[in-house]
C-alpha cells in the first residue's frame, strides 16, 4: 500500500497537466523525497511554479502531529495545497496582514483545530471574523463533538461549518473527506480560475 506522499506523487506524475516535481511559493523545487520534509516544516506544497494563484487550504492547528495527520488525510481526499499556521496568534496576524492587501490570494477554506484550551477554536473564529474583510473567508471549525451546544457556539462565533475531531481513524478519514467536499462545494469562482 502506498503512503499518502507516494499516492499524492503518483497521482501528480500520472495526471497529464501536473509535473512530476513540486514547488513551494517562492518557486523552489522539491524533489519527491522532500515532500515529507516540507510538510514537517510547515511549507505549503504546490503542484507547479505558477501556484501563487492556485487554490489552497489554511490549517490553523497548535499540534504538529494532529496537523500532519489532517494534512495527509485532506490531500488523500483531493485537497489542494495546505498551509499550516502554527497556533492562534500566528494565524490571526497572518490573516490580518493578508486581508489588508488589495488582491490577496485567500485560502479556499480556513480549517481551525486549536486544542490548547477548550474554547481555543471558538475564540480564534470569533477573533478572525472581527477582522475587516474576513467575511471573504470560509471557515471550518473542528470540535471534539457535534453536540448542539458545541456546534451552536462555533457557528455563532462565525464558523461556516463544524466538523468532528474523531479518535477512530476510519471516522477521521470520512470527516476529512467531508471537509474536502465542503471546500469543493463552497469555492469562490475566482479561486477556480473562471
CSV table of C-alpha atoms in Angstrom, one decimal:
chain,number,residue,atom,x,y,z
A,1,UNK,CA,0.0,0.0,0.0
A,2,UNK,CA,1.3,3.5,-0.9
A,3,UNK,CA,1.9,6.1,1.8
A,4,UNK,CA,-0.1,9.4,1.4
A,5,UNK,CA,3.0,11.1,0.0
A,6,UNK,CA,3.6,8.3,-2.5
A,7,UNK,CA,0.0,8.3,-3.5
A,8,UNK,CA,0.0,12.1,-4.0
A,9,UNK,CA,3.2,12.0,-6.0
A,10,UNK,CA,1.9,9.0,-8.1
A,11,UNK,CA,-1.2,11.0,-8.8
A,12,UNK,CA,0.8,14.1,-9.8
A,13,UNK,CA,3.1,12.2,-12.1
A,14,UNK,CA,0.4,10.3,-13.8
A,15,UNK,CA,-2.0,13.2,-14.4
A,16,UNK,CA,-1.1,14.9,-17.7
A,17,UNK,CA,-1.5,18.5,-16.5
A,18,UNK,CA,0.8,18.2,-13.4
A,19,UNK,CA,4.6,18.0,-13.5
A,20,UNK,CA,6.5,15.3,-11.6
A,21,UNK,CA,8.1,18.0,-9.3
A,22,UNK,CA,6.5,20.0,-6.6
A,23,UNK,CA,7.3,23.7,-5.8
A,24,UNK,CA,6.9,26.0,-2.9
A,25,UNK,CA,5.5,29.5,-3.1
A,26,UNK,CA,8.9,31.0,-3.9
A,27,UNK,CA,9.3,28.5,-6.8
A,28,UNK,CA,12.0,26.5,-5.1
A,29,UNK,CA,11.8,22.9,-6.3
A,30,UNK,CA,11.1,20.0,-4.0
A,31,UNK,CA,12.2,16.5,-5.0
A,32,UNK,CA,10.0,13.6,-4.2
A,33,UNK,CA,11.8,12.9,-1.0
A,34,UNK,CA,11.4,16.5,0.2
A,35,UNK,CA,7.6,16.2,0.4
A,36,UNK,CA,7.6,15.0,4.0
A,37,UNK,CA,10.4,17.5,4.9
A,38,UNK,CA,8.3,20.4,3.5
A,39,UNK,CA,5.2,19.2,5.4
A,40,UNK,CA,7.2,18.9,8.7
A,41,UNK,CA,8.5,22.4,8.3
A,42,UNK,CA,5.1,23.9,7.5
A,43,UNK,CA,5.7,24.8,3.9
A,44,UNK,CA,2.8,25.0,1.6
A,45,UNK,CA,3.2,22.5,-1.2
A,46,UNK,CA,2.0,23.5,-4.7
A,47,UNK,CA,1.8,21.5,-7.9
A,48,UNK,CA,3.5,23.9,-10.2
A,49,UNK,CA,5.6,27.1,-10.3
A,50,UNK,CA,2.6,29.3,-11.1
A,51,UNK,CA,0.9,28.1,-7.9
A,52,UNK,CA,0.8,31.5,-6.2
A,53,UNK,CA,-2.7,31.8,-7.6
A,54,UNK,CA,-3.8,28.2,-7.1
A,55,UNK,CA,-6.4,27.3,-4.5
A,56,UNK,CA,-5.1,26.2,-1.1
A,57,UNK,CA,-6.5,25.5,2.3
A,58,UNK,CA,-5.2,27.1,5.5
A,59,UNK,CA,-4.9,24.9,8.6
A,60,UNK,CA,-4.7,26.6,12.0
A,61,UNK,CA,-3.5,24.0,14.4
A,62,UNK,CA,-1.5,24.1,17.6
A,63,UNK,CA,-0.4,20.4,17.5
A,64,UNK,CA,2.1,19.4,14.8
A,65,UNK,CA,1.2,15.7,14.9
A,66,UNK,CA,-2.5,16.4,14.5
A,67,UNK,CA,-1.8,18.9,11.7
A,68,UNK,CA,0.3,16.3,9.9
A,69,UNK,CA,-2.4,13.7,10.1
A,70,UNK,CA,-5.1,16.0,9.0
A,71,UNK,CA,-2.9,17.3,6.1
A,72,UNK,CA,-2.3,13.8,4.9
A,73,UNK,CA,-6.0,12.9,5.1
A,74,UNK,CA,-7.1,16.0,3.3
A,75,UNK,CA,-4.5,15.6,0.5
A,76,UNK,CA,-5.5,11.9,0.1
A,77,UNK,CA,-9.1,13.1,-0.5
A,78,UNK,CA,-8.1,15.6,-3.2
A,79,UNK,CA,-7.4,18.8,-1.3
A,80,UNK,CA,-5.1,21.3,-2.9
A,81,UNK,CA,-2.0,22.6,-1.2
A,82,UNK,CA,-2.2,23.1,2.6
A,83,UNK,CA,-0.6,26.0,4.5
A,84,UNK,CA,-0.3,25.3,8.2
A,85,UNK,CA,-0.4,28.2,10.6
A,86,UNK,CA,1.1,27.4,14.0
A,87,UNK,CA,-1.4,28.4,16.5
A,88,UNK,CA,-3.9,31.2,17.1
A,89,UNK,CA,-1.5,34.2,17.4
A,90,UNK,CA,0.4,33.4,14.2
A,91,UNK,CA,-2.9,32.7,12.4
A,92,UNK,CA,-4.6,36.0,13.4
A,93,UNK,CA,-1.5,38.0,12.5
A,94,UNK,CA,-1.2,36.4,9.1
A,95,UNK,CA,-4.9,36.8,8.2
A,96,UNK,CA,-4.9,40.4,9.4
A,97,UNK,CA,-1.9,41.1,7.1
A,98,UNK,CA,-3.4,39.1,4.2
A,99,UNK,CA,-6.9,40.7,4.4
A,100,UNK,CA,-5.4,44.3,4.2
A,101,UNK,CA,-3.7,43.5,0.8
A,102,UNK,CA,-5.5,44.8,-2.3
A,103,UNK,CA,-5.6,41.4,-4.1
A,104,UNK,CA,-4.8,38.7,-1.6
A,105,UNK,CA,-4.5,35.0,-2.5
A,106,UNK,CA,-7.0,33.9,0.1
A,107,UNK,CA,-7.3,30.3,1.1
A,108,UNK,CA,-10.4,28.4,-0.2
A,109,UNK,CA,-11.1,27.3,3.3
A,110,UNK,CA,-9.6,28.0,6.8
A,111,UNK,CA,-9.7,25.0,9.0
A,112,UNK,CA,-9.4,25.8,12.7
A,113,UNK,CA,-8.4,23.0,15.1
A,114,UNK,CA,-7.0,24.5,18.3
A,115,UNK,CA,-6.7,22.2,21.2
A,116,UNK,CA,-4.7,24.3,23.8
A,117,UNK,CA,-7.9,25.3,25.6
A,118,UNK,CA,-11.5,24.2,25.5
A,119,UNK,CA,-12.5,27.5,23.9
A,120,UNK,CA,-9.5,28.0,21.6
A,121,UNK,CA,-11.2,27.2,18.3
A,122,UNK,CA,-14.3,29.3,19.2
A,123,UNK,CA,-12.2,32.3,20.4
A,124,UNK,CA,-10.0,32.1,17.2
A,125,UNK,CA,-13.0,32.0,14.9
A,126,UNK,CA,-14.6,35.0,16.7
A,127,UNK,CA,-11.4,37.0,16.5
A,128,UNK,CA,-10.8,36.1,12.9
A,129,UNK,CA,-14.4,37.2,11.9
A,130,UNK,CA,-13.8,40.5,13.7
A,131,UNK,CA,-11.1,41.4,11.2
A,132,UNK,CA,-12.1,43.7,8.4
A,133,UNK,CA,-12.9,41.7,5.1
A,134,UNK,CA,-12.9,38.3,7.0
A,135,UNK,CA,-16.4,37.7,5.6
A,136,UNK,CA,-14.5,36.7,2.4
A,137,UNK,CA,-13.1,33.6,4.2
A,138,UNK,CA,-14.9,30.3,4.5
A,139,UNK,CA,-14.1,28.9,8.0
A,140,UNK,CA,-14.5,25.3,9.1
A,141,UNK,CA,-14.1,24.6,12.8
A,142,UNK,CA,-13.0,21.2,14.3
A,143,UNK,CA,-14.7,20.2,17.6
A,144,UNK,CA,-14.4,17.3,20.0
A,145,UNK,CA,-18.1,16.6,19.5
A,146,UNK,CA,-21.0,17.8,17.4
A,147,UNK,CA,-23.4,18.3,20.3
A,148,UNK,CA,-25.9,21.0,19.6
A,149,UNK,CA,-24.4,23.4,22.2
A,150,UNK,CA,-20.8,23.0,20.9
A,151,UNK,CA,-21.8,23.3,17.3
A,152,UNK,CA,-24.0,26.3,18.1
A,153,UNK,CA,-21.2,28.2,19.9
A,154,UNK,CA,-18.8,27.7,16.9
A,155,UNK,CA,-21.4,28.7,14.3
A,156,UNK,CA,-22.4,31.8,16.4
A,157,UNK,CA,-18.7,32.7,16.6
A,158,UNK,CA,-18.6,32.8,12.8
A,159,UNK,CA,-17.7,29.3,11.6
A,160,UNK,CA,-19.4,28.3,8.3
A,161,UNK,CA,-19.2,24.6,9.2
A,162,UNK,CA,-18.3,22.4,12.1
A,163,UNK,CA,-16.6,19.0,11.8
A,164,UNK,CA,-15.9,16.5,14.4
A,165,UNK,CA,-12.4,15.5,15.5
A,166,UNK,CA,-12.7,11.7,15.6
A,167,UNK,CA,-10.4,9.4,17.6
A,168,UNK,CA,-11.1,6.4,15.4
A,169,UNK,CA,-9.1,6.5,12.2
A,170,UNK,CA,-11.8,5.5,9.7
A,171,UNK,CA,-14.2,8.0,11.1
A,172,UNK,CA,-11.4,10.6,10.9
A,173,UNK,CA,-10.9,9.8,7.2
A,174,UNK,CA,-14.6,10.2,6.5
A,175,UNK,CA,-14.5,13.6,8.2
A,176,UNK,CA,-11.5,14.7,6.2
A,177,UNK,CA,-13.4,13.7,3.0
A,178,UNK,CA,-16.4,15.7,4.2
A,179,UNK,CA,-14.1,18.8,4.8
A,180,UNK,CA,-12.8,18.5,1.2
A,181,UNK,CA,-16.3,18.1,-0.1
A,182,UNK,CA,-17.3,21.2,1.8
A,183,UNK,CA,-14.4,23.1,0.3
A,184,UNK,CA,-15.3,21.9,-3.2
A,185,UNK,CA,-19.0,23.0,-2.8
A,186,UNK,CA,-18.0,26.4,-1.5
A,187,UNK,CA,-15.2,27.6,-3.8
A,188,UNK,CA,-15.3,31.2,-5.0
A,189,UNK,CA,-15.3,31.4,-8.7
A,190,UNK,CA,-12.0,33.4,-8.8
A,191,UNK,CA,-10.4,30.6,-6.8
A,192,UNK,CA,-11.0,28.1,-9.5
A,193,UNK,CA,-10.0,30.3,-12.4
A,194,UNK,CA,-13.3,31.3,-14.0
